[in-house]
Amino acid sequence: MPLNKSEPVLIIGAGTFGLSTAHKLATLGHTNVAVLEKDDRVPSRFSGGFDLNKIIRSEYIDPFYTDVALQAIRQWQTSPLYQPHFRQVGFLNVITGEAPPVVQNALFKYNKSVAENPAFDGYLVPCQDAAAIRKVASQFTGELPGWKGYLNRLAGYAQASNAMQAVYKECVKLGVVFHVGLAGEVEELLYEATDGNDKMCIGARTKDGVVHTARTTIVAAGGFVANVLPAIGPQISAVCWGVSHIQLTPSESEALRGFPVTTVRDIGFFFEPDPATHKIKICYMGGGYTNVTAQKGGLSVPYASLAESEYIPEKDVKQTRRLLRQVLPHIAERPLIDQHLCWVADTGNSDFIIDFVPGTTNNSLAVLSGDSGHGFKMMPIVGDWAADLLSNGEQKLPRWRWREPKVADKDGRPTHIAWRATATIDLSSTPRAKL
Ligand SMILES: Cc1cc2nc3c(=O)[nH]c(=O)nc-3n(C[C@H](O)[C@H](O)[C@H](O)COP(=O)(O)OP(=O)(O)OC[C@H]3O[C@@H](n4cnc5c(N)ncnc54)[C@H](O)[C@@H]3O)c2cc1C
């Protein structure tokens, strides 16, 4: 039965996918939307989107996502809600002279995905050596050893937590109700038995003991999804990357501003200094880290507290400094501040999972998950996918359906993903950086 606009909808997680969905449903006229969020504020510090900035680009090894990301970019460019938080500074996608063949090949495929799409005509600039790169990023004073790739000017970055804040405020204006902290942290989903083996989800209980009933419950809990919806565990692995920042003075920041978002595929990525805080955000890419725990039956889940995620591994520090020495040597040895691990929900093949949960009746339980570390750019259109799912009563796109894991090792963890430089390793076997 289709969802009536006055029936209660409960969204679990006020992160990237949850906020977008709440906003979309409210703009479509749904009058009874509530969001539960475990942090005591929104934007949530547990969200993978809670960052100064996120890359907004459309190059993908799989051209399906190039088209989807392009739709999202059009919204970042034009939507009154999202546009103020988008900076179309371009995306410089390069490798160093030491990049292994697998990374060289990935760069080739990324370039192809946009070069063969007419939407990018006039936006792409080949950068075959350091001199060509300096023409589009004159701030780069380092040697850029062996660097080559291309610049895509139909791309840039979003001021991520600012965008989330704006969407949150708009949701509140539209009547969406938020419960946060213990009043928002879901302890368990609640079900009613129906015919046969099926059950109907009737809402969720939060840590303060309150029961929130709903006609439809939508789980958008990011890397934490398996805590809320254990059945999805075999399809999802929580994976994190280490993020850190360099604090510049206002004049240093001014001098460096204006370069494109830069991804050096075999090391990491970084952004121009943030105009408000004068911080440069930088991240070593690698294959990411899991936190596999026996308690969760060998699944990887994020650390439970924010404090546990406030560090980056030693390897990340080394690679971050290596990257900076190559590109901006004068700041390469500065303190790496605001370190934290940023968590996502990885699927075996990086496809999202946007579907109803099998075994639940009456379209009572849906899940938006499997962001696989590339979901922030989609924020302006995730709500459309959720609304389509609810109105169609099924996921029409096979690749976004609930599925049994295919590309996983015997522990249920994804194996090496083609667009990442190296395989995922567990945090337990990775030394922490000495502060
Ligand atoms: C280092 C890093 C860099 C990234 N860079 C980019 C990029 O440049 N471009 C890009 O497009 N994407 C990027 N991403 C990916 C992007 O951040 C994610 O794809 C996106 O945030 C996923 O959205 P989500 O809503 O699924 O999860 P999240 O945004 O993580 O939101 C999940 C929410 O659920 C809440 N929650 C969890 N459990 C509960 C519970 N029990 N009860 C209530 N609430 C709960 C959490 O607190 C959180 O607010 C990056 C990710 C990382 C880690």
Short mmCIF file of C-alpha atoms and ligand atoms in Angstrom, two decimals:
data_model
loop_
_atom_site.label_atom_id
_atom_site.label_comp_id
_atom_site.label_asym_id
_atom_site.label_seq_id
_atom_site.Cartn_x
_atom_site.Cartn_y
_atom_site.Cartn_z
CA MET A 1 0.00 0.00 0.00
CA PRO A 2 1.41 3.41 -0.93
CA LEU A 3 2.49 5.69 1.87
CA ASN A 4 0.01 8.41 2.74
CA LYS A 5 1.64 11.84 3.25
CA SER A 6 0.29 12.18 6.77
CA GLU A 7 1.55 8.77 7.93
CA PRO A 8 4.59 8.78 10.22
CA VAL A 9 8.01 8.25 8.65
CA LEU A 10 11.01 7.64 10.88
CA ILE A 11 14.53 8.23 9.56
CA ILE A 12 17.42 6.78 11.56
CA GLY A 13 20.57 8.87 11.11
CA ALA A 14 20.90 12.60 10.38
CA GLY A 15 23.94 12.12 8.17
CA THR A 16 24.28 12.76 4.45
CA PHE A 17 21.62 10.30 3.27
CA GLY A 18 19.21 10.84 6.19
CA LEU A 19 19.15 14.64 5.95
CA SER A 20 18.70 14.58 2.19
CA THR A 21 15.80 12.15 2.57
CA ALA A 22 14.11 14.11 5.35
CA HIS A 23 14.35 17.26 3.24
CA LYS A 24 12.94 15.62 0.14
CA LEU A 25 10.01 14.02 1.94
CA ALA A 26 9.18 17.30 3.67
CA THR A 27 9.27 19.23 0.38
CA LEU A 28 6.99 16.60 -1.16
CA GLY A 29 4.43 17.39 1.53
CA HIS A 30 5.02 14.63 4.07
CA THR A 31 3.85 16.15 7.33
CA ASN A 32 4.95 13.54 9.84
CA VAL A 33 8.70 13.02 9.41
CA ALA A 34 10.97 12.45 12.42
CA VAL A 35 14.75 11.91 12.42
CA LEU A 36 16.66 10.06 15.13
CA GLU A 37 20.35 10.94 15.52
CA LYS A 38 22.78 9.49 18.04
CA ASP A 39 25.01 12.56 18.33
CA ASP A 40 23.69 15.36 20.54
CA ARG A 41 23.76 17.78 17.58
CA VAL A 42 23.18 18.03 13.85
CA PRO A 43 25.29 17.95 11.74
CA SER A 44 26.41 14.84 13.56
CA ARG A 45 30.09 14.37 14.32
CA PHE A 46 29.62 10.65 13.68
CA SER A 47 28.60 11.32 10.09
CA GLY A 48 31.07 10.55 7.31
CA GLY A 49 29.96 13.88 5.86
CA PHE A 50 31.01 15.90 8.92
CA ASP A 51 34.07 17.55 7.44
CA LEU A 52 35.21 20.92 6.19
CA ASN A 53 34.91 19.78 2.61
CA LYS A 54 34.21 16.87 0.26
CA ILE A 55 35.12 16.36 -3.37
CA ILE A 56 32.33 16.84 -5.89
CA ARG A 57 33.39 15.12 -9.13
CA SER A 58 31.89 12.79 -11.70
CA GLU A 59 34.77 10.61 -12.80
CA TYR A 60 34.09 6.99 -12.04
CA ILE A 61 35.48 3.74 -13.35
CA ASP A 62 31.83 2.74 -13.77
CA PRO A 63 30.16 5.28 -16.15
CA PHE A 64 26.77 4.61 -14.52
CA TYR A 65 27.95 6.72 -11.56
CA THR A 66 29.40 9.38 -13.86
CA ASP A 67 25.85 10.10 -15.03
CA VAL A 68 24.43 9.97 -11.51
CA ALA A 69 27.16 12.28 -10.15
CA LEU A 70 26.57 14.67 -13.03
CA GLN A 71 22.92 14.97 -11.98
CA ALA A 72 24.11 15.76 -8.46
CA ILE A 73 26.63 18.35 -9.72
CA ARG A 74 23.85 20.14 -11.62
CA GLN A 75 22.05 20.47 -8.27
CA TRP A 76 25.21 21.68 -6.52
CA GLN A 77 25.49 24.33 -9.25
CA THR A 78 21.88 25.51 -9.27
CA SER A 79 19.88 24.57 -6.17
CA PRO A 80 19.39 27.57 -3.86
CA LEU A 81 19.90 25.21 -0.91
CA TYR A 82 23.12 23.54 -2.07
CA GLN A 83 24.75 26.07 -4.39
CA PRO A 84 26.05 28.41 -1.63
CA HIS A 85 28.17 25.53 -0.34
CA PHE A 86 29.69 24.47 -3.67
CA ARG A 87 33.04 25.72 -4.95
CA GLN A 88 33.64 24.84 -8.58
CA VAL A 89 37.44 25.07 -8.36
CA GLY A 90 38.00 21.99 -10.55
CA PHE A 91 39.34 18.53 -9.79
CA LEU A 92 42.99 17.75 -10.51
CA ASN A 93 43.33 13.99 -10.82
CA VAL A 94 46.95 12.85 -11.03
CA ILE A 95 49.45 10.13 -10.17
CA THR A 96 53.10 10.35 -9.14
CA GLY A 97 56.00 8.80 -11.06
CA GLU A 98 55.93 5.92 -8.55
CA ALA A 99 52.29 4.90 -9.11
CA PRO A 100 51.87 1.14 -9.60
CA PRO A 101 50.19 -0.12 -12.82
CA VAL A 102 46.84 -0.67 -11.06
CA VAL A 103 46.69 3.03 -10.13
CA GLN A 104 47.89 4.16 -13.58
CA ASN A 105 45.08 2.10 -15.04
CA ALA A 106 42.52 3.58 -12.64
CA LEU A 107 43.55 7.11 -13.65
CA PHE A 108 43.18 6.15 -17.32
CA LYS A 109 39.66 4.85 -16.70
CA TYR A 110 38.65 7.89 -14.66
CA ASN A 111 39.85 10.17 -17.42
CA LYS A 112 38.02 8.08 -20.04
CA SER A 113 34.72 8.25 -18.12
CA VAL A 114 34.62 12.03 -18.47
CA ALA A 115 36.51 12.41 -21.76
CA GLU A 116 33.93 10.25 -23.54
CA ASN A 117 30.99 12.13 -22.05
CA PRO A 118 29.98 15.24 -24.06
CA ALA A 119 28.94 17.05 -20.85
CA PHE A 120 32.64 17.58 -20.14
CA ASP A 121 33.55 19.06 -23.53
CA GLY A 122 35.66 22.14 -22.88
CA TYR A 123 36.15 21.32 -19.20
CA LEU A 124 39.11 18.91 -19.39
CA VAL A 125 42.74 20.02 -19.41
CA PRO A 126 45.46 17.38 -19.92
CA CYS A 127 48.34 17.83 -17.47
CA GLN A 128 51.11 15.58 -18.72
CA ASP A 129 53.95 16.86 -16.52
CA ALA A 130 54.80 19.11 -13.57
CA ALA A 131 55.00 22.22 -15.74
CA ALA A 132 51.47 21.65 -17.07
CA ILE A 133 50.20 21.08 -13.53
CA ARG A 134 51.76 24.34 -12.33
CA LYS A 135 49.87 26.15 -15.10
CA VAL A 136 46.58 25.17 -13.42
CA ALA A 137 47.89 25.20 -9.83
CA SER A 138 50.57 27.87 -9.59
CA GLN A 139 50.56 27.56 -5.78
CA PHE A 140 52.28 24.14 -6.02
CA THR A 141 55.91 24.95 -5.25
CA GLY A 142 57.09 21.36 -4.75
CA GLU A 143 58.87 19.24 -7.37
CA LEU A 144 55.73 17.22 -8.26
CA PRO A 145 57.98 14.27 -9.15
CA GLY A 146 56.59 12.41 -12.15
CA TRP A 147 53.12 13.88 -11.57
CA LYS A 148 50.75 13.66 -14.49
CA GLY A 149 47.00 13.45 -15.11
CA TYR A 150 44.29 15.95 -15.99
CA LEU A 151 42.15 18.75 -14.63
CA ASN A 152 38.35 18.57 -14.80
CA ARG A 153 36.83 22.03 -14.41
CA LEU A 154 33.26 20.70 -14.10
CA ALA A 155 33.96 19.68 -10.50
CA GLY A 156 35.14 21.08 -7.20
CA TYR A 157 34.21 20.65 -3.57
CA ALA A 158 31.37 21.22 -1.15
CA GLN A 159 31.78 22.86 2.23
CA ALA A 160 30.37 19.70 3.67
CA SER A 161 29.26 20.35 7.22
CA ASN A 162 28.00 23.81 6.20
CA ALA A 163 25.83 22.14 3.56
CA MET A 164 24.54 19.64 6.12
CA GLN A 165 23.76 22.48 8.52
CA ALA A 166 21.80 24.30 5.81
CA VAL A 167 19.76 21.20 4.95
CA TYR A 168 19.10 20.54 8.64
CA LYS A 169 17.81 24.10 9.16
CA GLU A 170 15.58 23.81 6.10
CA CYS A 171 14.19 20.51 7.39
CA VAL A 172 13.33 22.12 10.73
CA LYS A 173 11.59 24.98 8.90
CA LEU A 174 9.58 22.43 6.93
CA GLY A 175 8.40 20.75 10.13
CA VAL A 176 10.74 17.75 10.37
CA VAL A 177 11.26 16.78 14.03
CA PHE A 178 14.75 15.79 15.23
CA HIS A 179 15.56 13.77 18.35
CA VAL A 180 19.26 13.72 19.28
CA GLY A 181 21.61 12.18 21.85
CA LEU A 182 20.15 9.45 24.03
CA ALA A 183 16.71 10.51 22.80
CA GLY A 184 17.89 9.91 19.23
CA GLU A 185 20.19 6.89 19.46
CA VAL A 186 18.37 3.81 18.27
CA GLU A 187 18.84 0.77 20.43
CA GLU A 188 16.60 -1.53 18.46
CA LEU A 189 14.09 -1.69 15.65
CA LEU A 190 10.65 -2.88 16.70
CA TYR A 191 8.63 -5.46 14.80
CA GLU A 192 5.19 -7.03 14.85
CA ALA A 193 4.80 -10.61 13.68
CA THR A 194 2.76 -11.01 10.48
CA ASP A 195 1.91 -14.01 8.30
CA GLY A 196 4.48 -16.78 7.91
CA ASN A 197 8.08 -15.84 8.63
CA ASP A 198 7.61 -12.17 7.76
CA LYS A 199 7.35 -9.30 10.21
CA MET A 200 6.37 -5.66 10.01
CA CYS A 201 8.64 -2.93 11.33
CA ILE A 202 6.66 -0.58 13.55
CA GLY A 203 9.44 1.85 14.50
CA ALA A 204 12.35 1.95 16.90
CA ARG A 205 13.23 2.27 20.55
CA THR A 206 15.85 4.86 21.51
CA LYS A 207 18.38 4.68 24.36
CA ASP A 208 16.13 6.74 26.65
CA GLY A 209 13.54 3.97 26.41
CA VAL A 210 11.09 5.90 24.25
CA VAL A 211 9.27 4.04 21.48
CA HIS A 212 8.93 5.91 18.16
CA THR A 213 6.25 4.33 16.03
CA ALA A 214 6.15 4.73 12.26
CA ARG A 215 4.40 3.47 9.17
CA THR A 216 7.77 3.41 7.39
CA THR A 217 11.19 3.36 9.04
CA ILE A 218 14.25 4.28 6.95
CA VAL A 219 17.67 3.27 8.23
CA ALA A 220 20.39 5.71 7.10
CA ALA A 221 23.02 4.97 9.74
CA GLY A 222 26.15 5.06 7.55
CA GLY A 223 29.03 2.88 8.80
CA PHE A 224 26.95 2.01 11.90
CA VAL A 225 24.16 0.40 9.87
CA ALA A 226 24.85 -3.15 11.05
CA ASN A 227 24.37 -2.06 14.69
CA VAL A 228 20.81 -1.01 13.85
CA LEU A 229 20.04 -3.60 11.17
CA PRO A 230 22.19 -6.69 11.86
CA ALA A 231 20.77 -8.54 8.83
CA ILE A 232 22.70 -6.24 6.51
CA GLY A 233 26.00 -7.19 8.17
CA PRO A 234 27.28 -9.62 5.53
CA GLN A 235 26.84 -6.99 2.79
CA ILE A 236 28.50 -4.10 4.57
CA SER A 237 31.86 -3.47 6.13
CA ALA A 238 32.57 -0.27 8.08
CA VAL A 239 35.78 1.20 6.67
CA CYS A 240 37.57 4.39 7.71
CA TRP A 241 40.26 6.75 6.49
CA GLY A 242 42.41 9.13 8.51
CA VAL A 243 41.74 12.84 8.05
CA SER A 244 43.97 15.64 9.33
CA HIS A 245 44.45 19.37 8.79
CA ILE A 246 47.18 22.00 8.67
CA GLN A 247 46.46 25.34 10.27
CA LEU A 248 47.62 28.31 8.18
CA THR A 249 47.68 31.98 9.07
CA PRO A 250 45.15 34.16 7.23
CA SER A 251 47.88 35.52 4.94
CA GLU A 252 49.30 32.05 4.19
CA SER A 253 45.80 30.87 3.48
CA GLU A 254 45.11 33.80 1.13
CA ALA A 255 48.36 33.10 -0.76
CA LEU A 256 47.46 29.44 -1.33
CA ARG A 257 43.75 29.80 -2.10
CA GLY A 258 42.40 28.94 -5.53
CA PHE A 259 44.01 25.64 -6.49
CA PRO A 260 41.77 22.78 -7.65
CA VAL A 261 40.86 19.92 -5.31
CA THR A 262 43.78 17.59 -5.90
CA THR A 263 43.81 13.81 -5.75
CA VAL A 264 47.16 12.13 -6.14
CA ARG A 265 45.77 8.68 -6.68
CA ASP A 266 48.69 6.71 -5.26
CA ILE A 267 48.98 8.88 -2.11
CA GLY A 268 46.02 11.02 -1.13
CA PHE A 269 43.96 14.16 -1.63
CA PHE A 270 43.79 17.70 -0.30
CA PHE A 271 41.82 20.91 -0.67
CA GLU A 272 42.56 24.61 -0.93
CA PRO A 273 42.62 26.35 2.48
CA ASP A 274 39.17 26.77 3.95
CA PRO A 275 38.29 30.49 3.74
CA ALA A 276 36.78 30.60 7.25
CA THR A 277 39.19 28.48 9.31
CA HIS A 278 42.33 28.73 7.10
CA LYS A 279 42.81 24.97 7.45
CA ILE A 280 43.94 22.64 4.68
CA LYS A 281 42.24 19.25 4.88
CA ILE A 282 44.35 16.31 3.76
CA CYS A 283 43.75 12.56 3.63
CA TYR A 284 45.92 9.55 2.80
CA MET A 285 43.80 7.29 0.61
CA GLY A 286 45.16 3.76 0.74
CA GLY A 287 42.55 1.04 0.97
CA GLY A 288 41.09 2.25 4.28
CA TYR A 289 40.94 0.50 7.64
CA THR A 290 38.40 -1.86 9.18
CA ASN A 291 37.58 -2.45 12.83
CA VAL A 292 36.71 -6.13 12.85
CA THR A 293 35.31 -7.16 16.21
CA ALA A 294 34.60 -10.62 17.59
CA GLN A 295 31.63 -9.13 19.50
CA LYS A 296 29.94 -8.39 16.18
CA GLY A 297 30.63 -11.85 14.81
CA GLY A 298 33.71 -10.78 12.87
CA LEU A 299 32.06 -7.81 11.16
CA SER A 300 33.72 -4.43 10.96
CA VAL A 301 31.86 -1.62 12.78
CA PRO A 302 33.01 1.91 13.65
CA TYR A 303 34.36 2.72 17.10
CA ALA A 304 31.44 3.49 19.40
CA SER A 305 32.68 6.84 20.72
CA LEU A 306 33.96 9.97 18.99
CA ALA A 307 37.04 9.99 21.23
CA GLU A 308 38.18 6.57 19.99
CA SER A 309 38.21 7.88 16.41
CA GLU A 310 40.28 10.99 17.19
CA TYR A 311 43.62 9.87 15.75
CA ILE A 312 45.16 8.73 12.49
CA PRO A 313 47.47 5.76 12.00
CA GLU A 314 51.24 6.22 11.78
CA LYS A 315 51.19 5.19 8.14
CA ASP A 316 48.78 8.03 7.35
CA VAL A 317 51.08 10.57 8.97
CA LYS A 318 54.03 9.33 6.87
CA GLN A 319 52.06 9.36 3.64
CA THR A 320 50.50 12.76 4.40
CA ARG A 321 53.95 14.28 4.90
CA ARG A 322 55.25 12.51 1.78
CA LEU A 323 52.46 14.10 -0.24
CA LEU A 324 53.03 17.56 1.23
CA ARG A 325 56.81 17.39 0.60
CA GLN A 326 56.08 16.76 -3.06
CA VAL A 327 53.58 19.58 -3.50
CA LEU A 328 53.80 22.21 -0.71
CA PRO A 329 57.14 21.56 1.01
CA HIS A 330 57.05 24.74 3.12
CA ILE A 331 54.17 23.37 5.21
CA ALA A 332 55.10 19.68 5.06
CA GLU A 333 56.38 19.38 8.65
CA ARG A 334 53.64 21.43 10.33
CA PRO A 335 51.49 19.81 13.05
CA LEU A 336 48.66 17.66 11.69
CA ILE A 337 45.68 18.83 13.72
CA ASP A 338 42.03 17.78 14.16
CA GLN A 339 42.97 14.19 13.36
CA HIS A 340 40.11 11.76 13.08
CA LEU A 341 38.98 8.55 11.47
CA CYS A 342 36.07 9.05 9.10
CA TRP A 343 33.77 6.03 8.69
CA VAL A 344 31.76 4.80 5.72
CA ALA A 345 29.69 1.70 4.83
CA ASP A 346 31.53 -0.27 2.16
CA THR A 347 29.89 -2.80 -0.13
CA GLY A 348 31.90 -5.37 -2.04
CA ASN A 349 31.58 -3.51 -5.34
CA SER A 350 30.91 0.10 -4.15
CA ASP A 351 27.25 0.00 -5.27
CA PHE A 352 24.77 1.64 -2.90
CA ILE A 353 21.94 -0.32 -1.22
CA ILE A 354 18.68 1.65 -1.49
CA ASP A 355 15.90 -0.85 -0.87
CA PHE A 356 13.24 -2.32 1.37
CA VAL A 357 14.49 -4.94 3.78
CA PRO A 358 13.49 -8.47 2.72
CA GLY A 359 11.32 -10.33 5.20
CA THR A 360 9.54 -7.15 6.31
CA THR A 361 6.01 -6.52 5.10
CA ASN A 362 3.99 -3.52 3.99
CA ASN A 363 7.12 -1.57 2.88
CA SER A 364 7.63 -0.88 6.55
CA LEU A 365 11.45 -0.93 6.61
CA ALA A 366 13.85 0.59 4.08
CA VAL A 367 17.60 1.05 4.14
CA LEU A 368 19.82 3.66 2.48
CA SER A 369 23.34 2.39 2.82
CA GLY A 370 26.52 1.15 1.16
CA ASP A 371 27.80 4.65 0.41
CA SER A 372 31.26 3.09 -0.05
CA GLY A 373 33.01 6.41 0.50
CA HIS A 374 31.55 8.20 -2.52
CA GLY A 375 28.16 9.32 -1.24
CA PHE A 376 28.56 12.91 -0.12
CA LYS A 377 28.45 14.39 -3.61
CA MET A 378 25.07 12.70 -4.05
CA MET A 379 23.49 14.57 -1.13
CA PRO A 380 21.24 16.79 -3.29
CA ILE A 381 19.68 13.73 -5.01
CA VAL A 382 19.71 10.93 -2.40
CA GLY A 383 16.29 12.09 -1.20
CA ASP A 384 14.93 11.60 -4.74
CA TRP A 385 16.07 7.97 -4.68
CA ALA A 386 14.40 7.40 -1.31
CA ALA A 387 11.17 9.08 -2.44
CA ASP A 388 11.15 6.97 -5.63
CA LEU A 389 11.63 3.82 -3.59
CA LEU A 390 8.69 4.69 -1.35
CA SER A 391 6.37 5.62 -4.19
CA ASN A 392 7.34 2.71 -6.46
CA GLY A 393 7.11 0.19 -3.61
CA GLU A 394 10.24 -1.54 -4.89
CA GLN A 395 13.78 -0.81 -6.05
CA LYS A 396 13.61 -0.81 -9.83
CA LEU A 397 17.37 -0.52 -10.29
CA PRO A 398 18.82 -4.02 -9.76
CA ARG A 399 22.27 -2.74 -8.73
CA TRP A 400 20.85 -0.89 -5.71
CA ARG A 401 18.81 -3.81 -4.40
CA TRP A 402 19.45 -5.66 -1.16
CA ARG A 403 21.71 -8.50 -2.22
CA GLU A 404 23.74 -11.36 -0.99
CA PRO A 405 27.44 -10.49 -0.87
CA LYS A 406 29.38 -11.71 -3.87
CA VAL A 407 32.73 -9.95 -3.65
CA ALA A 408 33.78 -10.79 -0.12
CA ASP A 409 36.42 -12.84 1.60
CA LYS A 410 35.61 -15.61 4.04
CA ASP A 411 35.20 -13.10 6.92
CA GLY A 412 32.56 -11.17 5.02
CA ARG A 413 34.91 -8.25 4.34
CA PRO A 414 35.12 -6.78 0.84
CA THR A 415 38.16 -7.79 -1.08
CA HIS A 416 40.34 -5.25 -2.87
CA ILE A 417 38.19 -2.61 -4.60
CA ALA A 418 39.42 -1.55 -8.04
CA TRP A 419 39.35 2.22 -7.49
CA ARG A 420 41.39 2.09 -4.26
CA ALA A 421 45.19 2.10 -4.32
CA THR A 422 45.70 -0.77 -1.87
CA ALA A 423 43.74 -3.39 0.04
CA THR A 424 41.90 -2.67 3.30
CA ILE A 425 43.72 -3.51 6.54
CA ASP A 426 42.48 -3.77 10.11
CA LEU A 427 43.14 -0.99 12.63
CA SER A 428 44.26 -3.57 15.18
CA SER A 429 47.32 -4.30 13.06
CA THR A 430 48.16 -0.64 12.35
CA PRO A 431 50.31 1.39 14.76
CA ARG A 432 48.97 4.75 15.87
CA ALA A 433 50.95 7.90 15.18
CA LYS A 434 53.00 9.15 18.13
CA LEU A 435 51.74 12.62 19.03
C1 LIG B 1 37.79 10.38 4.71
C2 LIG B 1 36.55 10.42 3.89
C3 LIG B 1 36.48 11.24 2.79
C4 LIG B 1 35.35 11.27 1.99
N1 LIG B 1 35.35 12.09 0.92
C5 LIG B 1 34.27 12.13 0.12
C6 LIG B 1 34.29 12.99 -1.00
O1 LIG B 1 35.27 13.72 -1.20
N2 LIG B 1 33.19 13.01 -1.81
C7 LIG B 1 32.11 12.20 -1.56
O2 LIG B 1 31.17 12.22 -2.35
N3 LIG B 1 32.06 11.40 -0.47
C8 LIG B 1 33.12 11.34 0.36
N4 LIG B 1 33.10 10.54 1.47
C9 LIG B 1 31.94 9.69 1.71
C10 LIG B 1 30.77 10.38 2.41
O3 LIG B 1 31.17 11.03 3.56
C11 LIG B 1 29.74 9.30 2.72
O4 LIG B 1 29.47 8.60 1.52
C12 LIG B 1 28.43 9.84 3.27
O5 LIG B 1 28.65 10.63 4.41
C13 LIG B 1 27.51 8.66 3.62
O6 LIG B 1 26.30 9.14 4.11
P1 LIG B 1 25.38 8.27 5.08
O7 LIG B 1 24.22 9.11 5.39
O8 LIG B 1 25.19 6.92 4.52
O9 LIG B 1 26.25 8.08 6.41
P2 LIG B 1 26.69 9.19 7.44
O10 LIG B 1 26.82 10.51 6.78
O11 LIG B 1 27.89 8.65 8.13
O12 LIG B 1 25.48 9.31 8.45
C14 LIG B 1 25.09 8.26 9.29
C15 LIG B 1 24.39 8.90 10.49
O13 LIG B 1 23.72 7.89 11.25
C16 LIG B 1 23.87 8.20 12.61
N5 LIG B 1 23.66 6.98 13.40
C17 LIG B 1 24.42 5.87 13.39
N6 LIG B 1 23.92 4.96 14.24
C18 LIG B 1 22.81 5.49 14.79
C19 LIG B 1 21.87 5.04 15.74
N7 LIG B 1 21.97 3.84 16.33
N8 LIG B 1 20.85 5.84 16.08
C20 LIG B 1 20.73 7.08 15.52
N9 LIG B 1 21.62 7.58 14.63
C21 LIG B 1 22.64 6.79 14.25
C22 LIG B 1 25.29 8.73 12.70
O14 LIG B 1 25.52 9.44 13.89
C23 LIG B 1 25.36 9.60 11.44
O15 LIG B 1 24.93 10.90 11.69
C24 LIG B 1 34.22 10.47 2.30
C25 LIG B 1 34.27 9.66 3.43
C26 LIG B 1 35.41 9.62 4.21
C27 LIG B 1 35.44 8.72 5.39
#
